[in-house]
CSV table of C-alpha atoms in Angstrom, one decimal:
chain,number,residue,atom,x,y,z
J,97,MET,CA,37.3,63.4,-26.5
J,98,LEU,CA,40.0,62.3,-23.9
J,99,PHE,CA,37.2,61.1,-21.5
J,100,LEU,CA,35.5,59.1,-24.3
J,101,LEU,CA,38.8,57.5,-25.3
J,102,SER,CA,39.5,56.6,-21.7
J,103,THR,CA,36.1,55.0,-21.3
J,104,VAL,CA,36.5,52.9,-24.5
J,105,ILE,CA,39.9,51.7,-23.3
J,106,MET,CA,38.6,50.8,-19.9
J,107,PHE,CA,35.7,48.9,-21.3
J,108,SER,CA,37.9,47.0,-23.8
J,109,GLN,CA,40.1,45.8,-20.9
J,110,ARG,CA,37.3,44.2,-19.0
J,111,ARG,CA,37.5,40.5,-18.9
J,112,THR,CA,34.3,38.5,-19.3
J,113,CYS,CA,32.8,35.0,-19.1
J,114,HIS,CA,32.4,33.4,-22.6
J,115,THR,CA,29.6,30.9,-21.6
J,116,GLY,CA,26.8,32.8,-23.3
J,117,THR,CA,28.8,32.9,-26.6
J,118,LYS,CA,29.4,29.1,-26.5
J,119,LEU,CA,25.7,28.5,-25.7
J,120,GLN,CA,24.7,30.6,-28.7
J,121,GLU,CA,27.0,28.6,-30.9
J,122,LEU,CA,25.2,25.4,-29.9
J,123,LYS,CA,21.9,27.0,-30.6
J,124,ASN,CA,23.0,28.1,-34.0
J,125,ASN,CA,24.6,24.8,-35.0
J,126,ILE,CA,22.6,22.0,-33.5
J,127,PRO,CA,19.0,21.5,-34.7
J,128,GLY,CA,16.6,21.3,-31.7
J,129,PHE,CA,19.2,22.3,-29.2
J,130,THR,CA,17.4,25.6,-28.4
J,131,GLU,CA,14.3,23.8,-27.3
J,132,HIS,CA,16.2,21.1,-25.4
J,133,HIS,CA,18.2,23.8,-23.6
J,134,GLN,CA,15.0,25.6,-22.6
J,135,ASP,CA,13.5,22.4,-21.3
J,136,VAL,CA,16.5,21.5,-19.2
J,137,MET,CA,16.7,25.0,-17.7
J,138,SER,CA,13.0,25.0,-16.8
J,139,TYR,CA,13.5,21.6,-15.2
J,140,ILE,CA,16.5,22.5,-13.0
J,141,GLN,CA,15.0,26.0,-12.2
J,142,ASN,CA,11.9,24.4,-10.7
J,143,PRO,CA,12.2,24.8,-6.9
J,144,ASN,CA,9.8,21.9,-6.4
J,145,ASN,CA,11.6,19.4,-8.6
J,146,GLU,CA,10.5,16.0,-7.5
J,147,GLN,CA,13.6,14.1,-8.7
J,148,ALA,CA,15.8,16.3,-6.5
J,149,GLU,CA,14.1,15.0,-3.4
J,150,PHE,CA,16.5,12.1,-3.8
J,151,LEU,CA,19.2,14.5,-2.6
J,152,ARG,CA,17.2,16.7,-0.3
J,153,GLY,CA,14.8,14.2,1.4
J,154,PRO,CA,15.3,12.7,4.8
J,155,ASN,CA,16.6,9.5,3.3
J,156,ALA,CA,19.2,11.2,1.1
J,157,PRO,CA,22.3,9.0,0.8
J,158,THR,CA,24.7,11.7,1.7
J,159,VAL,CA,24.9,15.4,2.6
J,160,VAL,CA,28.0,16.5,0.8
J,161,VAL,CA,28.5,15.3,-2.8
J,162,THR,CA,32.1,14.9,-3.9
J,163,ILE,CA,32.9,15.6,-7.6
J,164,PRO,CA,36.0,14.0,-9.2
J,165,VAL,CA,37.9,16.6,-11.2
J,166,VAL,CA,40.6,16.1,-13.9
J,167,PHE,CA,42.7,19.1,-14.8
J,168,HIS,CA,44.1,19.3,-18.3
J,169,VAL,CA,47.0,21.8,-18.7
J,170,LEU,CA,47.5,22.8,-22.3
J,171,TYR,CA,50.6,25.0,-22.5
J,172,LYS,CA,52.5,26.9,-25.2
J,173,ASN,CA,55.6,27.6,-23.1
J,174,ALA,CA,57.1,26.7,-19.7
J,175,THR,CA,55.4,29.6,-17.9
J,176,GLN,CA,51.9,28.4,-19.0
J,177,ASN,CA,52.7,24.8,-17.8
J,178,ILE,CA,51.4,25.8,-14.4
J,179,SER,CA,52.5,24.1,-11.2
J,180,ASP,CA,50.7,21.5,-9.1
J,181,ALA,CA,50.6,24.1,-6.4
J,182,GLN,CA,48.6,26.5,-8.6
J,183,ILE,CA,46.2,23.7,-9.4
J,184,ASN,CA,45.9,22.8,-5.7
J,185,SER,CA,45.2,26.4,-4.8
J,186,GLN,CA,42.2,26.5,-7.1
J,187,LEU,CA,40.9,23.3,-5.6
J,188,THR,CA,41.1,24.8,-2.1
J,189,VAL,CA,39.2,27.9,-3.3
J,190,LEU,CA,36.4,25.7,-4.8
J,191,ASN,CA,36.1,23.6,-1.7
J,192,ASN,CA,35.8,26.7,0.5
J,193,ASP,CA,33.4,28.6,-1.8
J,194,TYR,CA,31.0,25.8,-2.4
J,195,ARG,CA,30.8,25.0,1.4
J,196,LYS,CA,30.5,28.6,2.5
J,197,LEU,CA,33.8,28.3,4.3
J,198,ASN,CA,35.5,31.2,2.5
J,199,ALA,CA,37.2,33.5,5.0
J,200,ASP,CA,35.9,36.6,3.2
J,201,PHE,CA,32.2,35.8,3.4
J,202,ASN,CA,31.4,38.2,6.3
J,203,SER,CA,33.7,40.9,5.2
J,204,VAL,CA,32.5,41.0,1.5
J,205,VAL,CA,28.8,40.0,1.8
J,206,PRO,CA,26.7,42.8,3.4
J,207,ALA,CA,24.7,42.0,6.5
J,208,ALA,CA,21.5,42.4,4.5
J,209,PHE,CA,22.4,39.5,2.2
J,210,ARG,CA,24.2,37.2,4.6
J,211,PRO,CA,21.0,35.2,5.6
J,212,LEU,CA,20.7,34.2,1.9
J,213,GLY,CA,24.1,32.7,1.8
J,214,ALA,CA,24.2,28.9,1.3
J,215,ASP,CA,26.5,26.0,1.9
J,216,VAL,CA,26.0,24.3,-1.5
J,217,GLU,CA,27.2,21.0,0.0
J,218,ILE,CA,29.4,20.2,-3.0
J,219,ALA,CA,33.1,19.2,-2.6
J,220,PHE,CA,35.8,18.6,-5.2
J,221,CYS,CA,38.7,16.2,-5.4
J,222,LYS,CA,41.4,15.5,-7.9
J,223,ALA,CA,40.7,12.3,-9.6
J,224,THR,CA,42.7,9.3,-8.3
J,225,ARG,CA,41.5,6.8,-11.0
J,226,THR,CA,41.4,7.2,-14.7
J,227,PRO,CA,38.4,6.0,-16.7
J,228,THR,CA,40.2,2.7,-17.2
J,229,GLY,CA,40.9,2.3,-13.5
J,230,ALA,CA,44.6,3.2,-13.5
J,231,SER,CA,46.1,5.4,-10.8
J,232,THR,CA,46.4,9.1,-11.6
J,233,THR,CA,47.3,12.5,-10.1
J,234,GLY,CA,44.2,14.0,-11.6
J,235,ILE,CA,46.3,16.2,-13.9
J,236,THR,CA,47.3,15.8,-17.5
J,237,ARG,CA,49.8,18.0,-19.3
J,238,LYS,CA,50.4,18.6,-23.0
J,239,SER,CA,52.5,21.0,-25.0
J,240,VAL,CA,50.6,22.7,-27.8
J,241,PRO,CA,51.9,24.8,-30.7
J,242,SER,CA,51.9,28.6,-30.6
J,243,ASN,CA,49.1,28.9,-33.1
J,244,PHE,CA,46.8,26.6,-31.0
J,245,ILE,CA,43.3,28.2,-30.5
J,246,PHE,CA,42.6,27.1,-27.0
J,247,GLU,CA,38.9,28.2,-26.9
J,248,ASP,CA,38.1,26.2,-30.0
J,249,SER,CA,40.3,23.1,-29.9
J,250,TYR,CA,40.8,22.3,-26.2
J,251,TYR,CA,38.7,19.1,-26.3
J,252,LEU,CA,39.9,17.8,-29.7
J,253,SER,CA,42.9,15.4,-30.3
J,254,ALA,CA,45.0,18.5,-30.9
J,255,GLY,CA,44.3,19.5,-27.3
J,256,GLN,CA,43.3,16.9,-24.7
J,257,LEU,CA,40.3,14.6,-25.1
J,258,ALA,CA,37.9,14.7,-22.2
J,259,TRP,CA,37.8,11.9,-19.6
J,260,ASP,CA,34.3,10.4,-19.6
J,261,PRO,CA,32.3,13.6,-19.0
J,262,THR,CA,29.5,11.6,-17.4
J,263,LYS,CA,31.9,10.6,-14.6
J,264,TYR,CA,34.4,13.5,-14.3
J,265,LEU,CA,34.3,17.3,-14.2
J,266,ASN,CA,36.9,18.1,-16.9
J,267,VAL,CA,38.7,21.4,-16.4
J,268,TRP,CA,41.0,22.6,-19.3
J,269,ILE,CA,43.6,25.3,-18.4
J,270,GLY,CA,45.3,27.3,-21.1
J,271,ARG,CA,45.9,30.6,-22.8
J,272,PHE,CA,43.0,32.1,-24.7
J,273,SER,CA,43.7,33.8,-28.1
J,274,ASP,CA,41.1,36.4,-27.1
J,275,ASN,CA,42.5,38.2,-24.1
J,276,GLN,CA,39.1,39.4,-23.0
J,277,ILE,CA,38.0,35.8,-22.1
J,278,LEU,CA,38.3,34.7,-18.5
J,279,GLY,CA,36.7,31.4,-19.0
J,280,PHE,CA,33.6,29.5,-20.0
J,281,ALA,CA,31.6,26.4,-19.1
J,282,TYR,CA,28.8,24.4,-20.6
J,283,LEU,CA,25.4,24.4,-18.9
J,284,PRO,CA,23.7,21.1,-18.0
J,285,SER,CA,21.9,20.9,-21.4
J,286,SER,CA,25.3,19.8,-22.8
J,287,ALA,CA,25.9,17.1,-20.1
J,288,GLY,CA,28.0,14.2,-21.4
J,289,GLN,CA,29.1,15.9,-24.7
J,290,PRO,CA,32.8,15.6,-25.6
J,291,PHE,CA,33.3,19.4,-25.0
J,292,ASP,CA,31.5,19.4,-21.7
J,293,GLY,CA,33.3,20.9,-18.8
J,294,LEU,CA,35.0,24.3,-18.4
J,295,CYS,CA,38.0,26.2,-19.8
J,296,ILE,CA,39.9,28.8,-17.8
J,297,GLY,CA,42.8,31.0,-18.7
J,298,ASP,CA,45.9,30.2,-16.6
J,299,GLN,CA,46.2,33.8,-15.6
J,300,TYR,CA,42.8,33.6,-13.9
J,301,PHE,CA,43.2,30.2,-12.3
J,302,GLY,CA,44.0,29.6,-8.6
J,303,THR,CA,45.8,32.0,-6.3
J,304,THR,CA,49.5,31.6,-7.1
J,305,GLY,CA,51.8,31.1,-10.0
J,306,THR,CA,50.6,32.8,-13.2
J,307,ALA,CA,47.3,34.0,-11.6
J,308,SER,CA,47.2,37.8,-12.0
J,309,ALA,CA,45.2,40.5,-10.1
J,310,PRO,CA,42.3,41.3,-10.0
J,311,PHE,CA,41.4,37.7,-11.0
J,312,ASN,CA,43.9,35.9,-8.7
J,313,LYS,CA,41.6,34.5,-6.0
J,314,GLY,CA,40.3,31.6,-7.9
J,315,ARG,CA,36.8,33.0,-8.4
J,316,THR,CA,36.8,32.5,-12.1
J,317,GLY,CA,36.7,28.8,-11.4
J,318,THR,CA,34.0,29.2,-8.8
J,319,HIS,CA,31.9,31.3,-11.3
J,320,GLU,CA,32.4,28.9,-14.3
J,321,ILE,CA,31.5,25.8,-12.2
J,322,GLY,CA,28.4,27.6,-11.2
J,323,HIS,CA,27.4,27.5,-14.9
J,324,TYR,CA,28.4,23.9,-15.1
J,325,PHE,CA,25.9,23.2,-12.4
J,326,GLY,CA,23.1,25.2,-14.0
J,327,LEU,CA,23.5,28.8,-12.8
J,328,GLU,CA,23.0,31.7,-15.2
J,329,HIS,CA,24.3,35.2,-14.8
J,330,PRO,CA,22.0,37.4,-12.7
J,331,TRP,CA,20.8,39.1,-15.8
J,332,GLY,CA,19.9,35.9,-17.6
J,333,GLU,CA,21.3,34.5,-20.8
J,334,ASP,CA,22.1,37.9,-22.4
J,335,PHE,CA,22.1,41.6,-21.6
J,336,SER,CA,18.3,41.9,-22.0
J,337,SER,CA,16.1,44.7,-20.8
J,338,CYS,CA,14.3,44.5,-17.5
J,339,GLY,CA,11.0,42.6,-17.7
J,340,SER,CA,11.9,40.7,-20.8
J,341,ALA,CA,11.6,36.9,-20.8
J,342,ALA,CA,15.4,36.5,-21.3
J,343,ASN,CA,16.2,38.8,-18.3
J,344,ASN,CA,15.8,36.0,-15.8
J,345,ASP,CA,18.3,33.7,-14.0
J,346,GLY,CA,15.5,31.5,-12.6
J,347,VAL,CA,16.5,32.4,-9.0
J,348,ALA,CA,14.0,34.1,-6.7
J,349,ASP,CA,16.5,35.4,-4.2
J,350,THR,CA,18.9,37.2,-6.6
J,351,PRO,CA,17.7,40.7,-7.4
J,352,ALA,CA,17.0,41.3,-11.1
J,353,VAL,CA,19.6,43.3,-13.0
J,354,ASP,CA,20.0,44.1,-16.7
J,355,ASN,CA,23.8,44.2,-16.9
J,356,PRO,CA,26.9,42.9,-15.0
J,357,HIS,CA,28.8,44.8,-12.4
J,358,TYR,CA,32.6,45.3,-12.7
J,359,ASP,CA,35.5,46.2,-10.5
J,360,CYS,CA,34.4,46.6,-6.8
J,361,PRO,CA,31.1,48.6,-6.5
J,362,THR,CA,30.2,50.2,-3.2
J,363,PHE,CA,27.2,48.7,-1.4
J,364,PRO,CA,24.4,49.6,-1.8
J,365,THR,CA,24.1,50.4,-5.5
J,366,ASN,CA,21.0,50.4,-7.7
J,367,VAL,CA,23.1,50.6,-10.9
J,368,ASN,CA,21.7,48.1,-13.3
J,369,THR,CA,18.9,47.0,-11.0
J,370,CYS,CA,15.5,46.4,-12.4
J,371,THR,CA,13.8,47.6,-9.2
J,372,THR,CA,15.3,50.2,-6.9
J,373,THR,CA,15.5,48.9,-3.3
J,374,ALA,CA,17.4,49.8,-0.1
J,375,ASN,CA,19.8,46.9,-0.6
J,376,GLY,CA,20.2,47.3,-4.4
J,377,ALA,CA,22.2,44.9,-6.5
J,378,MET,CA,23.7,41.6,-5.3
J,379,PHE,CA,26.9,42.4,-7.2
J,380,MET,CA,29.0,40.3,-4.7
J,381,ASN,CA,27.4,37.1,-5.9
J,382,TYR,CA,29.8,34.6,-7.5
J,383,MET,CA,27.8,34.8,-10.8
J,384,ASP,CA,28.3,38.5,-11.4
J,385,TYR,CA,31.5,40.0,-13.0
J,386,VAL,CA,33.1,41.9,-10.2
J,387,ASN,CA,36.8,41.4,-9.2
J,388,ASP,CA,37.6,38.2,-7.4
J,389,ALA,CA,38.1,40.0,-4.1
J,390,CYS,CA,34.6,41.4,-4.3
J,391,MET,CA,32.5,38.3,-4.8
J,392,ALA,CA,31.9,35.8,-2.0
J,393,PHE,CA,28.7,33.7,-2.0
J,394,PHE,CA,25.9,31.7,-3.6
J,395,THR,CA,22.3,32.0,-2.4
J,396,ALA,CA,19.9,29.3,-1.2
J,397,GLY,CA,18.0,29.7,-4.5
J,398,GLN,CA,21.2,29.0,-6.5
J,399,LYS,CA,21.9,26.0,-4.3
J,400,THR,CA,18.5,24.5,-5.2
J,401,ILE,CA,19.3,24.8,-8.9
J,402,MET,CA,22.6,23.0,-8.4
J,403,GLN,CA,20.9,20.3,-6.5
J,404,ASN,CA,18.3,19.9,-9.2
J,405,THR,CA,21.2,19.6,-11.7
J,406,LEU,CA,22.9,16.9,-9.7
J,407,ALA,CA,19.6,15.0,-9.5
J,408,GLY,CA,19.1,15.1,-13.3
J,409,PRO,CA,21.5,16.1,-16.0
J,410,ARG,CA,24.7,15.5,-13.9
J,411,LEU,CA,23.3,12.6,-11.8
J,412,SER,CA,26.0,10.2,-13.1
J,413,LEU,CA,28.7,12.2,-11.3
J,414,LEU,CA,27.3,11.0,-8.0
J,415,THR,CA,28.5,7.4,-8.6
J,416,SER,CA,31.8,8.0,-10.3
J,417,ASN,CA,34.7,6.1,-8.9
J,418,GLY,CA,37.0,8.8,-10.0
J,419,CYS,CA,37.9,9.7,-6.4
J,420,ALA,CA,34.9,9.1,-4.1
J,421,SER,CA,31.8,7.0,-4.8
J,422,LEU,CA,28.4,7.8,-3.4
J,423,GLY,CA,27.8,4.1,-2.8
J,424,LEU,CA,24.1,3.9,-3.3
J,425,ASP,CA,22.2,0.8,-2.1
J,426,ASN,CA,19.9,-0.9,-4.5
J,427,GLU,CA,16.7,1.0,-3.5
J,428,ALA,CA,18.5,4.3,-3.7
J,429,ALA,CA,20.1,3.4,-7.0
J,430,VAL,CA,16.6,2.8,-8.5
J,431,LYS,CA,15.2,6.0,-7.1
J,432,ALA,CA,18.2,7.9,-8.6
J,433,ILE,CA,17.2,6.9,-12.2
J,434,ALA,CA,16.5,10.4,-13.6
J,435,VAL,CA,14.0,11.2,-16.4
J,436,TYR,CA,14.6,14.8,-17.5
J,437,PRO,CA,13.7,17.4,-18.6
J,438,ASN,CA,10.0,17.2,-17.9
J,439,PRO,CA,7.9,18.7,-19.5
J,440,VAL,CA,9.7,18.3,-22.8
J,441,SER,CA,9.4,19.6,-26.3
J,442,ARG,CA,11.6,17.3,-28.4
J,443,TYR,CA,13.6,14.7,-26.5
J,444,PHE,CA,14.2,13.7,-22.9
J,445,MET,CA,17.0,11.8,-21.2
J,446,ILE,CA,17.1,8.7,-19.0
J,447,THR,CA,20.2,8.6,-16.8
J,448,SER,CA,20.9,5.7,-14.5
J,449,PRO,CA,24.4,6.0,-13.0
J,450,GLN,CA,24.3,2.7,-11.0
J,451,ALA,CA,21.1,0.7,-11.5
J,452,GLU,CA,21.4,-1.5,-14.6
J,453,ILE,CA,18.8,-0.7,-17.2
J,454,ASP,CA,18.6,-1.7,-20.9
J,455,GLU,CA,15.1,-0.9,-22.3
J,456,VAL,CA,12.2,1.6,-21.9
J,457,GLU,CA,8.6,1.2,-23.1
J,458,ILE,CA,6.5,4.3,-23.6
J,459,PHE,CA,2.7,4.2,-23.3
J,460,ASN,CA,0.2,6.9,-24.1
J,461,SER,CA,-2.6,7.9,-21.7
J,462,VAL,CA,-5.0,5.1,-22.9
J,463,GLY,CA,-2.4,2.4,-22.3
J,464,GLN,CA,-1.2,1.9,-25.9
J,465,LEU,CA,2.5,1.1,-26.4
J,466,VAL,CA,3.8,3.8,-28.6
J,467,LYS,CA,7.6,3.3,-28.5
J,468,THR,CA,10.3,0.9,-27.3
J,469,GLN,CA,13.9,1.8,-27.1
J,470,LYS,CA,17.1,0.1,-26.0
J,471,LEU,CA,19.2,2.0,-23.4
J,472,THR,CA,22.9,1.6,-24.0
J,473,GLN,CA,24.4,4.7,-22.5
J,474,THR,CA,24.7,6.4,-19.1
J,475,ASN,CA,22.7,9.3,-20.6
J,476,ASN,CA,20.1,8.0,-23.1
J,477,VAL,CA,18.3,10.3,-25.5
J,478,ILE,CA,14.6,9.5,-26.1
J,479,ASN,CA,13.1,11.4,-29.0
J,480,ILE,CA,9.4,12.1,-28.8
J,481,GLU,CA,9.2,15.0,-31.1
J,482,GLU,CA,6.5,13.3,-33.2
J,483,PHE,CA,4.3,12.5,-30.3
J,484,ALA,CA,1.1,14.4,-29.7
J,485,VAL,CA,0.9,16.7,-26.7
J,486,GLY,CA,0.0,14.8,-23.5
J,487,THR,CA,1.2,12.6,-20.7
J,488,TYR,CA,3.2,9.4,-21.4
J,489,TYR,CA,4.0,6.6,-19.1
J,490,LEU,CA,7.4,4.8,-18.9
J,491,ARG,CA,8.3,1.3,-17.9
J,492,ILE,CA,12.1,0.8,-17.5
J,493,TYR,CA,13.6,-2.7,-17.6
J,494,ASN,CA,16.8,-4.6,-17.3
J,495,GLN,CA,17.1,-7.9,-19.1
J,496,GLY,CA,13.3,-8.2,-19.2
J,497,GLN,CA,12.9,-7.5,-15.5
J,498,PHE,CA,10.9,-4.4,-14.5
J,499,VAL,CA,13.0,-1.8,-12.7
J,500,LYS,CA,11.0,1.5,-12.4
J,501,SER,CA,8.0,3.3,-13.8
J,502,ASP,CA,7.9,7.0,-14.5
J,503,LYS,CA,6.0,9.6,-16.7
J,504,VAL,CA,6.9,12.4,-19.0
J,505,ILE,CA,4.8,15.3,-20.3
J,506,LYS,CA,5.1,16.2,-24.0
J,507,LYS,CA,4.3,19.9,-24.5
């Protein structure tokens, strides 16, 4: 009985990522979102994604992509109003982890897995310009009442409204009412929504101040931003059995497991693996649940997904003037117009972060015009739910002038 009680207490104290719960809420509450999410994930998990060649190809406009970040601190007392130094410490961790410059890579990642480690070529900077062009420190601060539910209201007027989520990575820092939550982020299927970004408990943010062991090395931020750029947990969307459709993170070089790992396992271990191997589970990957000190890398396969995300759902981040602009030339700006996901069940998006566009025409396979729609947003939703299965051709215009052609497959 004592052993059982100890086990229950230990399990109840484990902190977890809340991303899956937030995803399920969207599926339950938004008609058609499940299909859209599946289409987007299939799109970004395709290792041969043609749109991503814009970033990977020999004429890629840059190597390292810089993402402007705004940090929103929502505090209930002075302790939770974390210092600039704590925020800066988190930024340093992100820039090291996403460039494979973290000092613990060789000591934490076993030799068998090191060749799979990837420099994701993403950098992060605190925003220097607000959406209206004013100077900023990249940090907002707001006192909230003691009964404020951080995980539910962070993005509402009671909390802090997001800065344009098509141009900034919004990070909200506060104190969760559920003490089992480390943080959560929204996957690319929610790109541009007012709640899009990530939330982190102040006790799990950065490496100083209120950050508390064993989550005081900034890896909750690294993990959650992985979700933001399209990565799932190694076991897929939920704790599903090995071999099931849901038990898949879409990454070929992360060994399949059916449950997370906690604390600091000893390498090698085949606990939770779907296939027993000499190297066992890749528990030291940033997307697992081990302690901060025991995770230290992304793989090349995970990098591909993040690049695909930056070439599609989060393309508009590339030309934000929040802190550093990609500065595309005209030809590159046109090439960067993204049509995704593809194939599609219900609706697809057209994103053009720099080239001006205002209208799309859609033609069926025999050349008949079947739809015309004005394009007024950075991320434009094009609904083709009523279309028959098949291939459709797009002509994209600005002020009556042809800009780009593309195609989309309705499945």
